[in-house]
Amino acid sequence: MAQLIFINLPVADLPRSIAFYEAVGATRNPMFSDDTAASMVLSDVIHVMLLTHDKWRTFTDRAIPDAHASAQVLLCLSRDSREAVDAVVAQAGAAGGEIDPNATQDYGFMYGRSYADPDGHIWEIMWMDPAAVAAGPEAFAADAMVS
């Protein structure tokens, strides 16, 4: 069995967050969802658990930071092309997310943008040139110098 990742995120408004994540391509898994949590499937191995603040507090007694003012993690997902990166970021903006809370990264061999969900959690979306990856770190340095 493949190793799975479950990203747990505290959210202030569960229905709003469900709608947002569906708009950027996630599918809600009703088997692991109720009025306090929603399991949002991004891929066969990546799942985002959206948890109301009360539900979140059953997992930890640490404070819920204001993700609009601070960042504890940056979540990054890959896409198959630069155009796909731009498309996901545009979908996030259309669904009420903040577009490009971090600067766009364009190194030639790698391209990345970001969005913040309605609760301020930052998602980076990136593409890396498969030919540059196959060529190794030397190709990265050469491409970075060209950009």
mmCIF file of C-alpha atoms in Angstrom:
data_model
loop_
_atom_site.group_PDB
_atom_site.id
_atom_site.type_symbol
_atom_site.label_atom_id
_atom_site.label_comp_id
_atom_site.label_asym_id
_atom_site.label_seq_id
_atom_site.Cartn_x
_atom_site.Cartn_y
_atom_site.Cartn_z
ATOM 1 C CA MET A 1 0.000 0.000 0.000
ATOM 2 C CA ALA A 2 1.273 3.464 -0.884
ATOM 3 C CA GLN A 3 2.068 5.801 1.975
ATOM 4 C CA LEU A 4 -0.705 8.384 2.355
ATOM 5 C CA ILE A 5 -0.554 11.930 3.640
ATOM 6 C CA PHE A 6 -3.388 13.514 5.586
ATOM 7 C CA ILE A 7 -3.063 17.276 5.964
ATOM 8 C CA ASN A 8 -5.201 18.528 8.849
ATOM 9 C CA LEU A 9 -6.264 22.166 8.622
ATOM 10 C CA PRO A 10 -8.373 24.174 11.073
ATOM 11 C CA VAL A 11 -11.116 26.113 9.282
ATOM 12 C CA ALA A 12 -13.498 28.794 10.523
ATOM 13 C CA ASP A 13 -16.370 28.002 8.124
ATOM 14 C CA LEU A 14 -16.548 24.344 7.070
ATOM 15 C CA PRO A 15 -19.096 24.703 4.214
ATOM 16 C CA ARG A 16 -17.117 27.626 2.730
ATOM 17 C CA SER A 17 -13.885 25.613 2.936
ATOM 18 C CA ILE A 18 -15.477 22.543 1.348
ATOM 19 C CA ALA A 19 -16.707 24.692 -1.567
ATOM 20 C CA PHE A 20 -13.261 26.266 -1.954
ATOM 21 C CA TYR A 21 -11.390 22.942 -2.036
ATOM 22 C CA GLU A 22 -13.915 21.472 -4.484
ATOM 23 C CA ALA A 23 -13.340 24.506 -6.723
ATOM 24 C CA VAL A 24 -9.592 23.774 -6.862
ATOM 25 C CA GLY A 25 -10.148 20.120 -7.753
ATOM 26 C CA ALA A 26 -10.607 18.204 -4.493
ATOM 27 C CA THR A 27 -13.364 15.661 -4.054
ATOM 28 C CA ARG A 28 -15.203 15.313 -0.740
ATOM 29 C CA ASN A 29 -15.150 11.817 0.740
ATOM 30 C CA PRO A 30 -18.463 11.512 2.621
ATOM 31 C CA MET A 31 -17.284 8.382 4.483
ATOM 32 C CA PHE A 32 -14.914 10.533 6.545
ATOM 33 C CA SER A 33 -16.937 13.729 6.688
ATOM 34 C CA ASP A 34 -19.559 15.086 9.059
ATOM 35 C CA ASP A 35 -20.639 18.468 10.405
ATOM 36 C CA THR A 36 -17.263 18.920 12.181
ATOM 37 C CA ALA A 37 -14.835 17.686 9.519
ATOM 38 C CA ALA A 38 -14.535 17.056 5.805
ATOM 39 C CA SER A 39 -12.156 14.701 4.075
ATOM 40 C CA MET A 40 -11.085 16.292 0.800
ATOM 41 C CA VAL A 41 -9.246 14.018 -1.632
ATOM 42 C CA LEU A 42 -6.610 15.706 -3.797
ATOM 43 C CA SER A 43 -5.133 12.488 -5.199
ATOM 44 C CA ASP A 44 -4.892 8.788 -4.419
ATOM 45 C CA VAL A 45 -2.343 9.573 -1.717
ATOM 46 C CA ILE A 46 -3.082 13.175 -0.636
ATOM 47 C CA HIS A 47 -6.043 13.986 1.581
ATOM 48 C CA VAL A 48 -6.878 17.277 3.303
ATOM 49 C CA MET A 49 -8.904 17.050 6.493
ATOM 50 C CA LEU A 50 -10.799 20.280 7.047
ATOM 51 C CA LEU A 51 -11.599 20.536 10.751
ATOM 52 C CA THR A 52 -13.810 23.019 12.552
ATOM 53 C CA HIS A 53 -11.960 24.800 15.330
ATOM 54 C CA ASP A 54 -13.810 22.743 17.953
ATOM 55 C CA LYS A 55 -12.854 19.506 16.193
ATOM 56 C CA TRP A 56 -9.239 20.703 15.815
ATOM 57 C CA ARG A 57 -9.048 21.234 19.581
ATOM 58 C CA THR A 58 -9.759 17.526 20.135
ATOM 59 C CA PHE A 59 -6.384 16.777 18.491
ATOM 60 C CA THR A 60 -4.181 19.350 20.210
ATOM 61 C CA ASP A 61 -4.317 21.945 22.943
ATOM 62 C CA ARG A 62 -1.978 24.247 21.018
ATOM 63 C CA ALA A 63 -3.442 27.544 19.856
ATOM 64 C CA ILE A 64 -4.804 27.842 16.338
ATOM 65 C CA PRO A 65 -2.644 30.505 14.688
ATOM 66 C CA ASP A 66 -4.146 33.129 12.428
ATOM 67 C CA ALA A 67 -2.863 31.861 9.085
ATOM 68 C CA HIS A 68 -3.599 35.280 7.556
ATOM 69 C CA ALA A 69 -0.935 36.775 9.834
ATOM 70 C CA SER A 70 1.562 33.931 10.272
ATOM 71 C CA ALA A 71 2.647 30.750 8.531
ATOM 72 C CA GLN A 72 3.603 27.499 10.190
ATOM 73 C CA VAL A 73 3.808 25.462 6.981
ATOM 74 C CA LEU A 74 3.813 26.011 3.237
ATOM 75 C CA LEU A 75 2.084 23.193 1.402
ATOM 76 C CA CYS A 76 3.334 22.450 -2.106
ATOM 77 C CA LEU A 77 1.744 20.423 -4.899
ATOM 78 C CA SER A 78 3.180 19.728 -8.338
ATOM 79 C CA ARG A 79 1.452 20.081 -11.690
ATOM 80 C CA ASP A 80 2.360 18.815 -15.163
ATOM 81 C CA SER A 81 2.946 22.208 -16.815
ATOM 82 C CA ARG A 82 3.351 25.928 -16.255
ATOM 83 C CA GLU A 83 -0.115 26.411 -17.708
ATOM 84 C CA ALA A 84 -1.570 23.951 -15.183
ATOM 85 C CA VAL A 85 0.076 25.927 -12.367
ATOM 86 C CA ASP A 86 -1.561 29.119 -13.625
ATOM 87 C CA ALA A 87 -4.927 27.366 -14.042
ATOM 88 C CA VAL A 88 -5.036 26.091 -10.447
ATOM 89 C CA VAL A 89 -4.086 29.499 -9.069
ATOM 90 C CA ALA A 90 -6.801 31.114 -11.212
ATOM 91 C CA GLN A 91 -9.354 28.571 -9.919
ATOM 92 C CA ALA A 92 -8.356 29.377 -6.355
ATOM 93 C CA GLY A 93 -8.791 33.110 -6.993
ATOM 94 C CA ALA A 94 -12.196 32.595 -8.601
ATOM 95 C CA ALA A 95 -13.256 30.544 -5.558
ATOM 96 C CA GLY A 96 -12.351 33.312 -3.114
ATOM 97 C CA GLY A 97 -8.726 32.491 -2.375
ATOM 98 C CA GLU A 98 -5.897 35.005 -2.300
ATOM 99 C CA ILE A 99 -3.749 34.772 -5.438
ATOM 100 C CA ASP A 100 0.040 34.884 -5.063
ATOM 101 C CA PRO A 101 0.479 35.678 -1.359
ATOM 102 C CA ASN A 102 4.113 34.720 -2.045
ATOM 103 C CA ALA A 103 6.159 35.922 -5.006
ATOM 104 C CA THR A 104 6.020 33.932 -8.234
ATOM 105 C CA GLN A 105 9.136 31.808 -8.715
ATOM 106 C CA ASP A 106 10.397 31.391 -12.278
ATOM 107 C CA TYR A 107 13.799 29.765 -12.643
ATOM 108 C CA GLY A 108 13.315 28.450 -16.174
ATOM 109 C CA PHE A 109 13.507 24.789 -15.132
ATOM 110 C CA MET A 110 11.033 25.410 -12.289
ATOM 111 C CA TYR A 111 7.939 27.606 -12.065
ATOM 112 C CA GLY A 112 5.822 28.183 -9.010
ATOM 113 C CA ARG A 113 2.940 30.300 -7.801
ATOM 114 C CA SER A 114 0.789 30.238 -4.696
ATOM 115 C CA TYR A 115 -2.640 30.870 -3.273
ATOM 116 C CA ALA A 116 -4.103 31.134 0.201
ATOM 117 C CA ASP A 117 -7.377 29.425 1.035
ATOM 118 C CA PRO A 118 -10.129 31.401 2.841
ATOM 119 C CA ASP A 119 -8.489 30.607 6.200
ATOM 120 C CA GLY A 120 -5.077 31.849 5.029
ATOM 121 C CA HIS A 121 -3.362 28.460 4.557
ATOM 122 C CA ILE A 122 -0.803 28.875 1.774
ATOM 123 C CA TRP A 123 -0.579 26.330 -1.031
ATOM 124 C CA GLU A 124 2.324 26.510 -3.456
ATOM 125 C CA ILE A 125 1.719 25.046 -6.912
ATOM 126 C CA MET A 126 4.839 24.207 -8.905
ATOM 127 C CA TRP A 127 6.059 22.660 -12.146
ATOM 128 C CA MET A 128 9.567 21.403 -12.781
ATOM 129 C CA ASP A 129 10.946 20.574 -16.240
ATOM 130 C CA PRO A 130 11.370 16.772 -16.397
ATOM 131 C CA ALA A 131 14.374 17.120 -18.746
ATOM 132 C CA ALA A 132 16.146 19.389 -16.249
ATOM 133 C CA VAL A 133 15.370 16.957 -13.436
ATOM 134 C CA ALA A 134 16.847 14.092 -15.468
ATOM 135 C CA ALA A 135 19.951 16.168 -16.254
ATOM 136 C CA GLY A 136 20.599 16.811 -12.565
ATOM 137 C CA PRO A 137 21.627 19.799 -10.436
ATOM 138 C CA GLU A 138 24.061 21.151 -13.027
ATOM 139 C CA ALA A 139 21.129 21.794 -15.382
ATOM 140 C CA PHE A 140 19.260 23.611 -12.608
ATOM 141 C CA ALA A 141 22.151 26.018 -12.130
ATOM 142 C CA ALA A 142 22.481 26.616 -15.892
ATOM 143 C CA ASP A 143 18.745 27.282 -16.290
ATOM 144 C CA ALA A 144 18.680 29.588 -13.268
ATOM 145 C CA MET A 145 21.458 31.671 -14.795
ATOM 146 C CA VAL A 146 19.527 32.015 -18.079
ATOM 147 C CA SER A 147 16.294 33.266 -16.483
#
